[in-house]
Amino acid sequence: MPTHSPWVDDPEGYGRVSRMLHWGMALLLVWQLLSAVVRAVAEHSPLDAFFWSTHVGTGFTIAWLAILRGAWGLANLRRRPATEGPALLRKAAALGHIALYGLLILVPALGILRAFGKGRDLTIYGHQVFAPVTPGPNAALGSFAGEVHEFLGWTLFALIAGHIAMALWHGFVRRDGTLGSMTRGPAARRLAARG
């Protein structure tokens, strides 16, 4: 029986790199959701100032991790666990994942476009990407990008809620090992197959 590296994906479950990227991004997305919710309900409060000061950097990090995770997923495509369930659900899962990855990259890109269009500066982790310009080079484009950024940001969180619901359904209703393969890796599917 060949031995597999615990770092790469396996037909029995996701490797350590995939799981670290997944759960690391999940933590960043929870933080990002908190920053958006606090902004929506307590704008200009000290709590808002604290969370909002991290919003741009966190969004930037999420976008780059999504690109890295997508590249890692493609590199491991032939080794990844098969999607469980009926054909329609497998297709929906594939489309849902494509939408998630797309929004994880598009939403931060729109945030950058909003800042540029409105003439705001953009500083990420203490490094200025571009300086403020008054008046904004294209305030209408900045406003449009801002509105779409906000709408798609909330859409992303709705998709994530659906993703979580389906993972729990796989784990506690179907009991097919899908949830375990992302929490415990390959050993989880082998245990589910025996159970």
PDB file of C-alpha atoms in Angstrom:
ATOM      1  CA  MET A   1       0.000   0.000   0.000  1.00  0.00           C
ATOM      2  CA  PRO A   2       1.605   3.335  -1.053  1.00  0.00           C
ATOM      3  CA  THR A   3       2.041   6.011   1.577  1.00  0.00           C
ATOM      4  CA  HIS A   4       0.689   9.473   0.900  1.00  0.00           C
ATOM      5  CA  SER A   5       2.015  12.779   2.127  1.00  0.00           C
ATOM      6  CA  PRO A   6      -0.255  14.274   4.795  1.00  0.00           C
ATOM      7  CA  TRP A   7       0.281  17.694   3.195  1.00  0.00           C
ATOM      8  CA  VAL A   8      -1.364  17.030  -0.180  1.00  0.00           C
ATOM      9  CA  ASP A   9      -4.943  16.058  -0.958  1.00  0.00           C
ATOM     10  CA  ASP A  10      -5.953  12.438  -1.211  1.00  0.00           C
ATOM     11  CA  PRO A  11      -9.099  10.769  -2.623  1.00  0.00           C
ATOM     12  CA  GLU A  12      -9.902   9.931   1.014  1.00  0.00           C
ATOM     13  CA  GLY A  13      -9.675  13.536   2.290  1.00  0.00           C
ATOM     14  CA  TYR A  14      -8.041  16.931   2.115  1.00  0.00           C
ATOM     15  CA  GLY A  15      -4.378  17.302   3.058  1.00  0.00           C
ATOM     16  CA  ARG A  16      -2.976  19.664   5.665  1.00  0.00           C
ATOM     17  CA  VAL A  17      -2.320  22.521   3.225  1.00  0.00           C
ATOM     18  CA  SER A  18      -5.911  22.521   1.924  1.00  0.00           C
ATOM     19  CA  ARG A  19      -7.296  22.312   5.451  1.00  0.00           C
ATOM     20  CA  MET A  20      -5.039  25.096   6.782  1.00  0.00           C
ATOM     21  CA  LEU A  21      -6.017  27.364   3.879  1.00  0.00           C
ATOM     22  CA  HIS A  22      -9.711  26.532   4.326  1.00  0.00           C
ATOM     23  CA  TRP A  23      -9.873  27.126   8.081  1.00  0.00           C
ATOM     24  CA  GLY A  24      -7.491  30.091   8.022  1.00  0.00           C
ATOM     25  CA  MET A  25      -9.698  31.773   5.436  1.00  0.00           C
ATOM     26  CA  ALA A  26     -12.781  30.852   7.481  1.00  0.00           C
ATOM     27  CA  LEU A  27     -11.354  32.724  10.492  1.00  0.00           C
ATOM     28  CA  LEU A  28     -10.510  35.754   8.352  1.00  0.00           C
ATOM     29  CA  LEU A  29     -14.008  35.719   6.861  1.00  0.00           C
ATOM     30  CA  VAL A  30     -15.604  35.633  10.322  1.00  0.00           C
ATOM     31  CA  TRP A  31     -13.472  38.664  11.232  1.00  0.00           C
ATOM     32  CA  GLN A  32     -14.462  40.391   7.993  1.00  0.00           C
ATOM     33  CA  LEU A  33     -18.138  39.679   8.638  1.00  0.00           C
ATOM     34  CA  LEU A  34     -17.793  41.146  12.138  1.00  0.00           C
ATOM     35  CA  SER A  35     -16.229  44.296  10.684  1.00  0.00           C
ATOM     36  CA  ALA A  36     -19.100  44.660   8.186  1.00  0.00           C
ATOM     37  CA  VAL A  37     -21.815  44.014  10.788  1.00  0.00           C
ATOM     38  CA  VAL A  38     -20.280  46.436  13.292  1.00  0.00           C
ATOM     39  CA  ARG A  39     -20.005  49.046  10.513  1.00  0.00           C
ATOM     40  CA  ALA A  40     -23.685  48.503   9.639  1.00  0.00           C
ATOM     41  CA  VAL A  41     -25.011  48.764  13.205  1.00  0.00           C
ATOM     42  CA  ALA A  42     -22.492  50.978  15.038  1.00  0.00           C
ATOM     43  CA  GLU A  43     -20.734  53.173  12.480  1.00  0.00           C
ATOM     44  CA  HIS A  44     -18.356  55.772  13.982  1.00  0.00           C
ATOM     45  CA  SER A  45     -18.224  53.944  17.321  1.00  0.00           C
ATOM     46  CA  PRO A  46     -14.913  52.916  18.925  1.00  0.00           C
ATOM     47  CA  LEU A  47     -15.772  49.285  18.117  1.00  0.00           C
ATOM     48  CA  ASP A  48     -16.302  50.242  14.471  1.00  0.00           C
ATOM     49  CA  ALA A  49     -12.995  52.134  14.405  1.00  0.00           C
ATOM     50  CA  PHE A  50     -11.220  49.046  15.738  1.00  0.00           C
ATOM     51  CA  PHE A  51     -12.766  46.527  13.338  1.00  0.00           C
ATOM     52  CA  TRP A  52     -12.911  48.799  10.288  1.00  0.00           C
ATOM     53  CA  SER A  53      -9.215  49.601  10.568  1.00  0.00           C
ATOM     54  CA  THR A  54      -8.563  45.951   9.630  1.00  0.00           C
ATOM     55  CA  HIS A  55     -11.167  45.655   6.854  1.00  0.00           C
ATOM     56  CA  VAL A  56      -8.964  46.531   3.863  1.00  0.00           C
ATOM     57  CA  GLY A  57      -5.967  44.454   4.943  1.00  0.00           C
ATOM     58  CA  THR A  58      -8.142  41.473   5.769  1.00  0.00           C
ATOM     59  CA  GLY A  59      -9.944  41.701   2.416  1.00  0.00           C
ATOM     60  CA  PHE A  60      -6.610  41.910   0.589  1.00  0.00           C
ATOM     61  CA  THR A  61      -5.341  38.838   2.460  1.00  0.00           C
ATOM     62  CA  ILE A  62      -8.536  36.896   1.748  1.00  0.00           C
ATOM     63  CA  ALA A  63      -8.245  37.643  -1.990  1.00  0.00           C
ATOM     64  CA  TRP A  64      -4.640  36.436  -2.178  1.00  0.00           C
ATOM     65  CA  LEU A  65      -5.390  33.346  -0.107  1.00  0.00           C
ATOM     66  CA  ALA A  66      -8.318  32.572  -2.440  1.00  0.00           C
ATOM     67  CA  ILE A  67      -5.957  32.765  -5.425  1.00  0.00           C
ATOM     68  CA  LEU A  68      -3.411  30.573  -3.627  1.00  0.00           C
ATOM     69  CA  ARG A  69      -6.091  28.133  -2.546  1.00  0.00           C
ATOM     70  CA  GLY A  70      -7.508  27.944  -6.066  1.00  0.00           C
ATOM     71  CA  ALA A  71      -4.043  27.236  -7.494  1.00  0.00           C
ATOM     72  CA  TRP A  72      -3.431  24.604  -4.810  1.00  0.00           C
ATOM     73  CA  GLY A  73      -6.809  23.019  -5.548  1.00  0.00           C
ATOM     74  CA  LEU A  74      -6.041  22.843  -9.273  1.00  0.00           C
ATOM     75  CA  ALA A  75      -2.625  21.318  -8.539  1.00  0.00           C
ATOM     76  CA  ASN A  76      -4.357  18.649  -6.410  1.00  0.00           C
ATOM     77  CA  LEU A  77      -7.421  18.237  -8.632  1.00  0.00           C
ATOM     78  CA  ARG A  78      -6.808  14.600  -9.545  1.00  0.00           C
ATOM     79  CA  ARG A  79      -6.132  13.643  -5.926  1.00  0.00           C
ATOM     80  CA  ARG A  80      -9.080  15.432  -4.289  1.00  0.00           C
ATOM     81  CA  PRO A  81     -12.025  13.560  -2.762  1.00  0.00           C
ATOM     82  CA  ALA A  82     -14.975  12.999  -5.059  1.00  0.00           C
ATOM     83  CA  THR A  83     -18.049  15.146  -4.389  1.00  0.00           C
ATOM     84  CA  GLU A  84     -20.742  13.114  -2.666  1.00  0.00           C
ATOM     85  CA  GLY A  85     -24.454  12.998  -3.480  1.00  0.00           C
ATOM     86  CA  PRO A  86     -26.800  13.002  -6.487  1.00  0.00           C
ATOM     87  CA  ALA A  87     -25.648  14.524  -9.789  1.00  0.00           C
ATOM     88  CA  LEU A  88     -27.713  17.706  -9.350  1.00  0.00           C
ATOM     89  CA  LEU A  89     -26.202  18.360  -5.916  1.00  0.00           C
ATOM     90  CA  ARG A  90     -22.682  17.671  -7.211  1.00  0.00           C
ATOM     91  CA  LYS A  91     -23.244  20.211 -10.005  1.00  0.00           C
ATOM     92  CA  ALA A  92     -24.658  22.741  -7.510  1.00  0.00           C
ATOM     93  CA  ALA A  93     -21.636  22.191  -5.248  1.00  0.00           C
ATOM     94  CA  ALA A  94     -19.241  22.821  -8.135  1.00  0.00           C
ATOM     95  CA  LEU A  95     -21.071  26.000  -9.170  1.00  0.00           C
ATOM     96  CA  GLY A  96     -21.260  27.132  -5.542  1.00  0.00           C
ATOM     97  CA  HIS A  97     -17.518  26.714  -5.095  1.00  0.00           C
ATOM     98  CA  ILE A  98     -16.815  28.616  -8.321  1.00  0.00           C
ATOM     99  CA  ALA A  99     -19.078  31.438  -7.112  1.00  0.00           C
ATOM    100  CA  LEU A 100     -17.354  31.477  -3.700  1.00  0.00           C
ATOM    101  CA  TYR A 101     -13.865  31.678  -5.192  1.00  0.00           C
ATOM    102  CA  GLY A 102     -14.971  34.317  -7.701  1.00  0.00           C
ATOM    103  CA  LEU A 103     -16.501  36.505  -5.009  1.00  0.00           C
ATOM    104  CA  LEU A 104     -13.550  36.020  -2.658  1.00  0.00           C
ATOM    105  CA  ILE A 105     -11.433  37.715  -5.335  1.00  0.00           C
ATOM    106  CA  LEU A 106     -13.968  40.090  -6.927  1.00  0.00           C
ATOM    107  CA  VAL A 107     -15.282  41.707  -3.729  1.00  0.00           C
ATOM    108  CA  PRO A 108     -11.838  42.950  -2.577  1.00  0.00           C
ATOM    109  CA  ALA A 109     -10.990  44.044  -6.145  1.00  0.00           C
ATOM    110  CA  LEU A 110     -14.152  46.161  -6.184  1.00  0.00           C
ATOM    111  CA  GLY A 111     -13.136  47.659  -2.832  1.00  0.00           C
ATOM    112  CA  ILE A 112      -9.829  48.739  -4.364  1.00  0.00           C
ATOM    113  CA  LEU A 113     -11.630  50.169  -7.404  1.00  0.00           C
ATOM    114  CA  ARG A 114     -13.990  52.087  -5.111  1.00  0.00           C
ATOM    115  CA  ALA A 115     -11.070  53.660  -3.225  1.00  0.00           C
ATOM    116  CA  PHE A 116      -9.300  54.619  -6.452  1.00  0.00           C
ATOM    117  CA  GLY A 117     -12.415  55.985  -8.152  1.00  0.00           C
ATOM    118  CA  LYS A 118     -13.348  58.097  -5.141  1.00  0.00           C
ATOM    119  CA  GLY A 119      -9.822  59.459  -4.846  1.00  0.00           C
ATOM    120  CA  ARG A 120      -9.103  57.823  -1.498  1.00  0.00           C
ATOM    121  CA  ASP A 121      -5.720  56.502  -0.538  1.00  0.00           C
ATOM    122  CA  LEU A 122      -5.149  52.772  -0.271  1.00  0.00           C
ATOM    123  CA  THR A 123      -2.752  51.554   2.376  1.00  0.00           C
ATOM    124  CA  ILE A 124      -2.395  47.841   3.033  1.00  0.00           C
ATOM    125  CA  TYR A 125      -0.396  46.702   6.046  1.00  0.00           C
ATOM    126  CA  GLY A 126       1.321  50.070   6.279  1.00  0.00           C
ATOM    127  CA  HIS A 127       2.313  50.203   2.592  1.00  0.00           C
ATOM    128  CA  GLN A 128       0.654  52.853   0.476  1.00  0.00           C
ATOM    129  CA  VAL A 129      -0.624  51.363  -2.784  1.00  0.00           C
ATOM    130  CA  PHE A 130      -1.842  54.731  -4.092  1.00  0.00           C
ATOM    131  CA  ALA A 131      -2.180  58.214  -2.644  1.00  0.00           C
ATOM    132  CA  PRO A 132      -5.431  60.169  -2.308  1.00  0.00           C
ATOM    133  CA  VAL A 133      -6.437  62.332  -5.257  1.00  0.00           C
ATOM    134  CA  THR A 134      -8.891  65.234  -4.943  1.00  0.00           C
ATOM    135  CA  PRO A 135     -11.226  65.269  -6.741  1.00  0.00           C
ATOM    136  CA  GLY A 136     -11.494  61.554  -7.342  1.00  0.00           C
ATOM    137  CA  PRO A 137     -10.489  60.490 -10.846  1.00  0.00           C
ATOM    138  CA  ASN A 138     -13.881  58.932 -11.421  1.00  0.00           C
ATOM    139  CA  ALA A 139     -16.275  59.408  -8.522  1.00  0.00           C
ATOM    140  CA  ALA A 140     -19.176  57.795 -10.408  1.00  0.00           C
ATOM    141  CA  LEU A 141     -17.135  54.642 -11.028  1.00  0.00           C
ATOM    142  CA  GLY A 142     -16.033  54.675  -7.384  1.00  0.00           C
ATOM    143  CA  SER A 143     -19.626  54.960  -6.175  1.00  0.00           C
ATOM    144  CA  PHE A 144     -20.783  52.181  -8.494  1.00  0.00           C
ATOM    145  CA  ALA A 145     -17.878  49.931  -7.428  1.00  0.00           C
ATOM    146  CA  GLY A 146     -18.717  50.676  -3.794  1.00  0.00           C
ATOM    147  CA  GLU A 147     -22.368  49.716  -4.187  1.00  0.00           C
ATOM    148  CA  VAL A 148     -21.503  46.501  -6.025  1.00  0.00           C
ATOM    149  CA  HIS A 149     -18.750  45.748  -3.455  1.00  0.00           C
ATOM    150  CA  GLU A 150     -21.272  46.026  -0.638  1.00  0.00           C
ATOM    151  CA  PHE A 151     -23.989  43.994  -2.411  1.00  0.00           C
ATOM    152  CA  LEU A 152     -21.606  41.226  -3.467  1.00  0.00           C
ATOM    153  CA  GLY A 153     -19.986  41.220  -0.024  1.00  0.00           C
ATOM    154  CA  TRP A 154     -23.327  40.394   1.606  1.00  0.00           C
ATOM    155  CA  THR A 155     -24.010  37.909  -1.214  1.00  0.00           C
ATOM    156  CA  LEU A 156     -20.688  36.235  -0.411  1.00  0.00           C
ATOM    157  CA  PHE A 157     -21.660  35.889   3.246  1.00  0.00           C
ATOM    158  CA  ALA A 158     -25.018  34.387   2.200  1.00  0.00           C
ATOM    159  CA  LEU A 159     -23.194  31.840   0.011  1.00  0.00           C
ATOM    160  CA  ILE A 160     -20.877  31.032   2.910  1.00  0.00           C
ATOM    161  CA  ALA A 161     -23.915  30.423   5.122  1.00  0.00           C
ATOM    162  CA  GLY A 162     -25.231  28.025   2.451  1.00  0.00           C
ATOM    163  CA  HIS A 163     -21.815  26.354   2.263  1.00  0.00           C
ATOM    164  CA  ILE A 164     -21.819  25.823   6.034  1.00  0.00           C
ATOM    165  CA  ALA A 165     -25.392  24.490   5.944  1.00  0.00           C
ATOM    166  CA  MET A 166     -24.513  21.979   3.226  1.00  0.00           C
ATOM    167  CA  ALA A 167     -21.341  20.893   5.059  1.00  0.00           C
ATOM    168  CA  LEU A 168     -23.406  20.254   8.193  1.00  0.00           C
ATOM    169  CA  TRP A 169     -26.012  18.392   6.113  1.00  0.00           C
ATOM    170  CA  HIS A 170     -23.269  16.170   4.690  1.00  0.00           C
ATOM    171  CA  GLY A 171     -21.806  15.641   8.144  1.00  0.00           C
ATOM    172  CA  PHE A 172     -24.907  15.057  10.250  1.00  0.00           C
ATOM    173  CA  VAL A 173     -27.664  13.966   7.842  1.00  0.00           C
ATOM    174  CA  ARG A 174     -25.883  12.104   5.037  1.00  0.00           C
ATOM    175  CA  ARG A 175     -22.931  11.109   7.260  1.00  0.00           C
ATOM    176  CA  ASP A 176     -20.825  10.596   4.145  1.00  0.00           C
ATOM    177  CA  GLY A 177     -17.439  11.827   5.359  1.00  0.00           C
ATOM    178  CA  THR A 178     -17.465  15.115   3.405  1.00  0.00           C
ATOM    179  CA  LEU A 179     -17.339  17.292   6.518  1.00  0.00           C
ATOM    180  CA  GLY A 180     -14.785  15.045   8.175  1.00  0.00           C
ATOM    181  CA  SER A 181     -12.485  15.147   5.173  1.00  0.00           C
ATOM    182  CA  MET A 182     -12.094  18.924   5.696  1.00  0.00           C
ATOM    183  CA  THR A 183     -11.851  18.735   9.480  1.00  0.00           C
ATOM    184  CA  ARG A 184      -9.775  15.598  10.071  1.00  0.00           C
ATOM    185  CA  GLY A 185      -8.450  14.774   6.616  1.00  0.00           C
ATOM    186  CA  PRO A 186      -8.241  11.372   4.914  1.00  0.00           C
ATOM    187  CA  ALA A 187      -8.763   9.330   8.087  1.00  0.00           C
ATOM    188  CA  ALA A 188     -12.303  10.742   8.449  1.00  0.00           C
ATOM    189  CA  ARG A 189     -13.555   9.230   5.186  1.00  0.00           C
ATOM    190  CA  ARG A 190     -12.058   5.872   6.020  1.00  0.00           C
ATOM    191  CA  LEU A 191     -13.880   5.953   9.371  1.00  0.00           C
ATOM    192  CA  ALA A 192     -17.159   7.011   7.710  1.00  0.00           C
ATOM    193  CA  ALA A 193     -16.842   4.177   5.182  1.00  0.00           C
ATOM    194  CA  ARG A 194     -16.464   1.660   8.015  1.00  0.00           C
ATOM    195  CA  GLY A 195     -19.361   3.123  10.033  1.00  0.00           C
TER     196      GLY A 195
END
